[in-house]
Amino acid sequence: MYKDFRYINAGENEFYRWGKKAISMVEEYMKPKNGYYSIPADGGKYWTFGTSTGKYGEFAKVGNTFFSVNRAGFIYAKEGTEKAEAFVSMLKKLIEDMKEKHRSLSVDEDIDD
């Protein structure tokens, strides 16, 4: 994925905001819709999940799990599969990292993104 004049490859995941609004946005993606979990790989000013193009199309990598990325740029996993469990774990880890960053900077809780 090309963002901010640099490449962010699969396996390189970043977040830029960690306030209540960012965390609640990620929490919304933890709910399956129409049998699938999905989250945009490029969360704009909030996060970026690096993607790369492979033999079968674009993919994102988190830990040892490879996720498909659709043409709209969403990482997705079918509900009830092992990838769905890894997907939810990925989002929980992102939320925990956001909360840890929030605590480490001792940001006033009233301040939002």
Short mmCIF file of C-alpha atoms in Angstrom, two decimals, residues 24-112:
data_model
loop_
_atom_site.label_atom_id
_atom_site.label_comp_id
_atom_site.label_asym_id
_atom_site.label_seq_id
_atom_site.Cartn_x
_atom_site.Cartn_y
_atom_site.Cartn_z
CA SER A 24 -14.99 2.95 19.04
CA MET A 25 -14.49 2.87 15.26
CA VAL A 26 -12.42 -0.30 15.53
CA GLU A 27 -14.96 -1.85 17.91
CA GLU A 28 -17.70 -1.36 15.30
CA TYR A 29 -15.72 -3.50 12.85
CA MET A 30 -15.70 -6.37 15.37
CA LYS A 31 -19.37 -7.01 14.56
CA PRO A 32 -20.00 -9.26 11.53
CA LYS A 33 -22.26 -7.98 8.77
CA ASN A 34 -23.86 -10.39 6.30
CA GLY A 35 -21.66 -13.21 7.58
CA TYR A 36 -18.34 -11.38 7.17
CA TYR A 37 -16.02 -9.33 9.32
CA SER A 38 -14.34 -6.48 7.47
CA ILE A 39 -12.26 -3.37 8.11
CA PRO A 40 -10.70 -0.90 5.67
CA ALA A 41 -6.99 -1.54 5.22
CA ASP A 42 -6.51 2.21 5.02
CA GLY A 43 -8.38 3.71 7.96
CA GLY A 44 -7.46 7.24 6.86
CA LYS A 45 -6.06 9.27 9.71
CA TYR A 46 -6.66 6.46 12.22
CA TRP A 47 -4.79 3.31 11.08
CA THR A 48 -3.15 1.51 8.18
CA PHE A 49 -2.81 -2.21 7.66
CA GLY A 50 -0.06 -2.70 5.13
CA THR A 51 -0.97 -4.65 2.01
CA SER A 52 0.97 -6.29 -0.79
CA THR A 53 0.02 -7.85 -4.08
CA GLY A 54 0.52 -11.58 -4.38
CA LYS A 55 -0.24 -14.30 -6.88
CA TYR A 56 -3.95 -14.26 -6.04
CA GLY A 57 -4.40 -10.53 -5.49
CA GLU A 58 -3.96 -8.04 -2.69
CA PHE A 59 -3.47 -9.34 0.84
CA ALA A 60 -2.72 -8.16 4.37
CA LYS A 61 -0.66 -10.09 6.88
CA VAL A 62 -1.07 -10.01 10.64
CA GLY A 63 1.12 -12.41 12.58
CA ASN A 64 1.09 -15.69 10.64
CA THR A 65 -2.33 -15.09 9.10
CA PHE A 66 -2.86 -13.79 5.59
CA PHE A 67 -6.14 -11.96 4.92
CA SER A 68 -7.64 -11.22 1.53
CA VAL A 69 -8.32 -7.61 0.58
CA ASN A 70 -11.24 -6.88 -1.74
CA ARG A 71 -11.27 -4.29 -4.53
CA ALA A 72 -12.80 -1.71 -2.20
CA GLY A 73 -9.74 -2.02 0.06
CA PHE A 74 -11.36 -3.92 2.92
CA ILE A 75 -9.67 -6.76 4.78
CA TYR A 76 -12.26 -9.46 5.33
CA ALA A 77 -12.86 -12.86 6.91
CA LYS A 78 -15.90 -15.13 6.84
CA GLU A 79 -17.71 -15.53 10.15
CA GLY A 80 -17.19 -18.86 11.90
CA THR A 81 -13.78 -19.64 10.40
CA GLU A 82 -10.28 -19.68 11.86
CA LYS A 83 -9.53 -16.48 9.96
CA ALA A 84 -12.49 -14.83 11.64
CA GLU A 85 -10.99 -15.68 15.03
CA ALA A 86 -7.63 -14.27 13.89
CA PHE A 87 -9.44 -11.19 12.53
CA VAL A 88 -11.11 -10.48 15.87
CA SER A 89 -7.80 -11.08 17.68
CA MET A 90 -6.13 -8.61 15.30
CA LEU A 91 -8.69 -5.93 16.17
CA LYS A 92 -8.46 -6.65 19.90
CA LYS A 93 -4.67 -6.26 19.67
CA LEU A 94 -5.09 -2.97 17.80
CA ILE A 95 -7.46 -1.68 20.49
CA GLU A 96 -5.12 -2.78 23.26
CA ASP A 97 -2.19 -1.05 21.54
CA MET A 98 -4.27 2.13 21.20
CA LYS A 99 -5.23 2.03 24.88
CA GLU A 100 -1.61 1.40 25.90
CA LYS A 101 -0.44 4.37 23.82
CA HIS A 102 -3.18 6.46 25.42
CA ARG A 103 -2.04 5.44 28.92
CA SER A 104 1.65 5.93 28.17
CA LEU A 105 1.12 9.50 27.03
CA SER A 106 -1.14 10.30 30.00
CA VAL A 107 -3.59 12.04 27.71
CA ASP A 108 -6.60 13.63 29.37
CA GLU A 109 -9.58 11.32 28.77
CA ASP A 110 -11.79 14.23 27.73
CA ILE A 111 -9.62 14.93 24.70
CA ASP A 112 -10.74 13.06 21.63
#
